[in-house]
Short mmCIF file of C-alpha atoms in Angstrom, two decimals:
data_model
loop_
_atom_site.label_atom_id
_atom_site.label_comp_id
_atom_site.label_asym_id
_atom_site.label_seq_id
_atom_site.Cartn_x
_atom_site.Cartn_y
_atom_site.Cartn_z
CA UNK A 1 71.72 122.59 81.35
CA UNK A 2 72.26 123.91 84.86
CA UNK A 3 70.80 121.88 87.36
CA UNK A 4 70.55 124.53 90.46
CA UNK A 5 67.85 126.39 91.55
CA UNK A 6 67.66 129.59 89.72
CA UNK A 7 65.86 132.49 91.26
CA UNK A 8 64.51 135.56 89.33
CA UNK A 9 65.77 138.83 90.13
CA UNK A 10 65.10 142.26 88.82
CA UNK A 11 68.58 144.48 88.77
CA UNK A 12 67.69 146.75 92.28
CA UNK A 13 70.03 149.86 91.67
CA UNK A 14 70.27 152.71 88.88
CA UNK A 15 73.26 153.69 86.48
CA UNK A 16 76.00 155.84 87.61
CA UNK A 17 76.33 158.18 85.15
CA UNK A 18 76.52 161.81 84.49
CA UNK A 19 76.77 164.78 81.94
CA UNK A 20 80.72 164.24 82.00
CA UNK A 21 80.44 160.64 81.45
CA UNK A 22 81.93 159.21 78.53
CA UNK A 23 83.01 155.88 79.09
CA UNK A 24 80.83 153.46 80.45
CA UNK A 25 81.77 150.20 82.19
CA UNK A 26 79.49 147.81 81.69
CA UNK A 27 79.18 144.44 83.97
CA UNK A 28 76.80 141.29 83.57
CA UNK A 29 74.31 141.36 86.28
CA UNK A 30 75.29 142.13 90.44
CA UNK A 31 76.35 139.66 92.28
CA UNK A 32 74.44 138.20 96.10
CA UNK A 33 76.94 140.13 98.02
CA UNK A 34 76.20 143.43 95.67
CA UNK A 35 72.59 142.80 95.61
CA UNK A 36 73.00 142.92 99.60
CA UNK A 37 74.90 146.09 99.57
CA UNK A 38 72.66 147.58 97.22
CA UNK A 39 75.76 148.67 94.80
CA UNK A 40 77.98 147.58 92.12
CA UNK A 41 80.85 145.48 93.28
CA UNK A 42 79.89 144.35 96.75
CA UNK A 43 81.47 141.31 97.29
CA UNK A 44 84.84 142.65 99.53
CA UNK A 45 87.13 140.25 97.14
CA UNK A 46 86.27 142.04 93.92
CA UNK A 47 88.92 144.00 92.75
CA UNK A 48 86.94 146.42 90.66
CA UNK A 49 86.82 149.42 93.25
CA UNK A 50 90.91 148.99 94.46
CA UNK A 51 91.84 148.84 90.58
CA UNK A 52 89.81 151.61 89.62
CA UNK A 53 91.15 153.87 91.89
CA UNK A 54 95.13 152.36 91.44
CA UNK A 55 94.53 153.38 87.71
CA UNK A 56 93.36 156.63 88.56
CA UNK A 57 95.29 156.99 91.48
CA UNK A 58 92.92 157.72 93.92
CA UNK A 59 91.80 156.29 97.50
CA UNK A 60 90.14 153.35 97.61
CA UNK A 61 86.53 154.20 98.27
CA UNK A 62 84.78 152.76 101.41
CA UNK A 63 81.16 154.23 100.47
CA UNK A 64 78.95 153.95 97.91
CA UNK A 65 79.16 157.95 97.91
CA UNK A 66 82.83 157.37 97.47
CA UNK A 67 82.23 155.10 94.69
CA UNK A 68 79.39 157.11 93.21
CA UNK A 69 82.17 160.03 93.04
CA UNK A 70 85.49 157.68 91.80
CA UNK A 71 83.28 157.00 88.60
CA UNK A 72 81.90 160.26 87.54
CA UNK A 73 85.35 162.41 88.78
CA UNK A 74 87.07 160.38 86.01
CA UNK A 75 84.60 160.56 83.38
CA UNK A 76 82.79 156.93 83.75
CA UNK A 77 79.54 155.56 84.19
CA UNK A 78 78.64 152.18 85.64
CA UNK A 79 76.12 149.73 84.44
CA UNK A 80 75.53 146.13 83.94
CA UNK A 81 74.27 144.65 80.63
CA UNK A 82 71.60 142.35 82.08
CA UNK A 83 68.45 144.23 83.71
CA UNK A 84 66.66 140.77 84.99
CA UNK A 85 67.49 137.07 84.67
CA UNK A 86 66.71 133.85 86.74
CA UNK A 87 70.44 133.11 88.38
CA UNK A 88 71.83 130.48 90.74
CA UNK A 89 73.86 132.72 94.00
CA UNK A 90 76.15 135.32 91.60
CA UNK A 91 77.42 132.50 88.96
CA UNK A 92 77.03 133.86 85.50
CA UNK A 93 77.12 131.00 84.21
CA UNK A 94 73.49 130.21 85.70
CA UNK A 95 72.25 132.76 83.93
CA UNK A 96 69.03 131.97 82.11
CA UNK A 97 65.57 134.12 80.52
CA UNK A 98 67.79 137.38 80.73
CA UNK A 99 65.91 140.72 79.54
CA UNK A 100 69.05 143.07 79.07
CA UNK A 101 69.19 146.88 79.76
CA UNK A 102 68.43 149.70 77.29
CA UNK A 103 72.12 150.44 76.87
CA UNK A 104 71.65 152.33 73.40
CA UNK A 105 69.13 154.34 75.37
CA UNK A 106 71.74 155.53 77.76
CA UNK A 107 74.58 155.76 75.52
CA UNK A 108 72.98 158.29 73.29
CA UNK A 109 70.71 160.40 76.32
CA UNK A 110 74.37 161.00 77.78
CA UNK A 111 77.11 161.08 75.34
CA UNK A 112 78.66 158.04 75.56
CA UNK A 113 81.72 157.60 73.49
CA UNK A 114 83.18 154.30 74.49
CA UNK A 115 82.33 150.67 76.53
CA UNK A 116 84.34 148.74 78.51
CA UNK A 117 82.80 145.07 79.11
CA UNK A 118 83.85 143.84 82.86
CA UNK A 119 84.42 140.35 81.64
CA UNK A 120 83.34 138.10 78.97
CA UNK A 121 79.96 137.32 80.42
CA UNK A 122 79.30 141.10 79.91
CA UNK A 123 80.29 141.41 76.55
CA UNK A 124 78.47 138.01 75.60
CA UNK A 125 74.95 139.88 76.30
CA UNK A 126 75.75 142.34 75.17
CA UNK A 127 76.83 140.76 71.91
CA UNK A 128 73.73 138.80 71.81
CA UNK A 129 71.68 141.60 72.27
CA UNK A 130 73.03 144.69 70.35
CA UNK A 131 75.92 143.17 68.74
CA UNK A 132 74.46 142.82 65.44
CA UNK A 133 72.22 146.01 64.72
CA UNK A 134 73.00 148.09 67.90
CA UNK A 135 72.57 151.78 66.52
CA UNK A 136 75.80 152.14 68.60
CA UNK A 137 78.21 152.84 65.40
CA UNK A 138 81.27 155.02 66.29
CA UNK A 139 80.95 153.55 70.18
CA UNK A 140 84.45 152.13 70.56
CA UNK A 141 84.05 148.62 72.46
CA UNK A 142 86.85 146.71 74.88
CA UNK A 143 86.25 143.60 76.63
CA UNK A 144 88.56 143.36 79.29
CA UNK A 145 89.25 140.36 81.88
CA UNK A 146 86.78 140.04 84.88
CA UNK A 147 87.85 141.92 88.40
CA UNK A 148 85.21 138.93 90.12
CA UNK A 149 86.67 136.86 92.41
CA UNK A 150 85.75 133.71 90.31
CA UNK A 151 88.75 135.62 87.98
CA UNK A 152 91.24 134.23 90.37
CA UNK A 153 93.84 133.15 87.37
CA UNK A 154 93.94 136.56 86.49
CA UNK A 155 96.30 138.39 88.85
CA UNK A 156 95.79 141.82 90.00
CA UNK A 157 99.01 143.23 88.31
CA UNK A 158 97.18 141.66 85.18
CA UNK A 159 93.97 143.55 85.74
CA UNK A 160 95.75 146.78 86.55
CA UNK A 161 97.73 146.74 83.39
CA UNK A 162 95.17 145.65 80.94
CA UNK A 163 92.74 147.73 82.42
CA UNK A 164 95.08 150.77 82.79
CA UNK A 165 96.02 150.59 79.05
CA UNK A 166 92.59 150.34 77.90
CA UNK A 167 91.57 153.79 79.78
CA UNK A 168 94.61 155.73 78.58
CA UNK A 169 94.12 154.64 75.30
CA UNK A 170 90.41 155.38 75.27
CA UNK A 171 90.77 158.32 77.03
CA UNK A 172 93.80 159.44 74.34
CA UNK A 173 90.97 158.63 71.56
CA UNK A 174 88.16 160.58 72.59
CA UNK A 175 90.41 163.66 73.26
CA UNK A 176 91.75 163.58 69.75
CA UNK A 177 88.63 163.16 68.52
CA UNK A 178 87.46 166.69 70.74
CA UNK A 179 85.22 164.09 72.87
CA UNK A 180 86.43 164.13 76.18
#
């Protein structure tokens, strides 16, 4: 049982997400630092943004405009799984009472064809929520490793290639499918 205070929080932004968006990434719940910066993947030692745009090869993006604009450009949308939860700081692991978002919702009002899980954490809801009856058939699903700082073992080259390969081949099987 985890012994820190845990502090309830509501999720404060909106997806990303678009007409043209048909993969979405999918994290856990913001972290302190993102909360603060009111957008995903605030805390400057996440890798998230600097990967995204190294696999896309693109600037990094320095505003949340920026940001906004690297996800839906490329065909993405951004969301966590976790819409409220008590949580200690930005540790996952604290995570207790979680109420998760209305991802089916989403996924069929725009399209959706596939969901990459930013970590295991994400997935894990996920799982737990909609894993076993998720009216999501046909949705292809990757969990990849975290881009969170608490990922440390995992290097960067590591994230760029695992990630990289899992949007070319997602991307390579929604356009032979005709849904890209």
């Amino acid at each position: 049982m985890y012994t820190e205070k845990l502090t309830s929080v509501k999720h404060p932004f909106e997806p990303v997400v678009d007409k043209d968006s048909r993969i979405l990434i999918l994290g856990s719940f913001p972290s302190v630092k993102s909360r603060e910066n009111m957008f995903y993947y605030g805390h400057p030692q996440n890798r998230f943004w600097r990967m995204l745009a190294d696999i896309v090869k693109a600037d990094v993006p320095q505003t949340i405009e920026d940001k906004k604009n690297l996800i839906l450009s490329n065909g993405f949308a951004l969301w966590d799984t976790l819409a409220m939860c008590e949580i200690h700081a930005s540790a996952d692991s604290s995570i207790r009472h979680e109420v998760p978002n209305d991802i089916p919702g989403l996924v069929k009002q725009y399209g959706i064809e596939a969901i990459m899980f930013n970590g295991n954490a994400a997935y894990r809801y996920f799982e737990k929520y909609y894993g076993k009856d998720d009216g999501l058939e046909g949705i292809i699903k990757k969990a990849l490793p975290s881009t969170s700082p608490a990922n440390a073992a995992c290097s960067y080259e590591r994230l760029v290639g695992e990630w990289g390969s899992a949007v070319n081949e997602l991307k390579e099987k929604i356009l032979k499918e005709k849904r890209y």
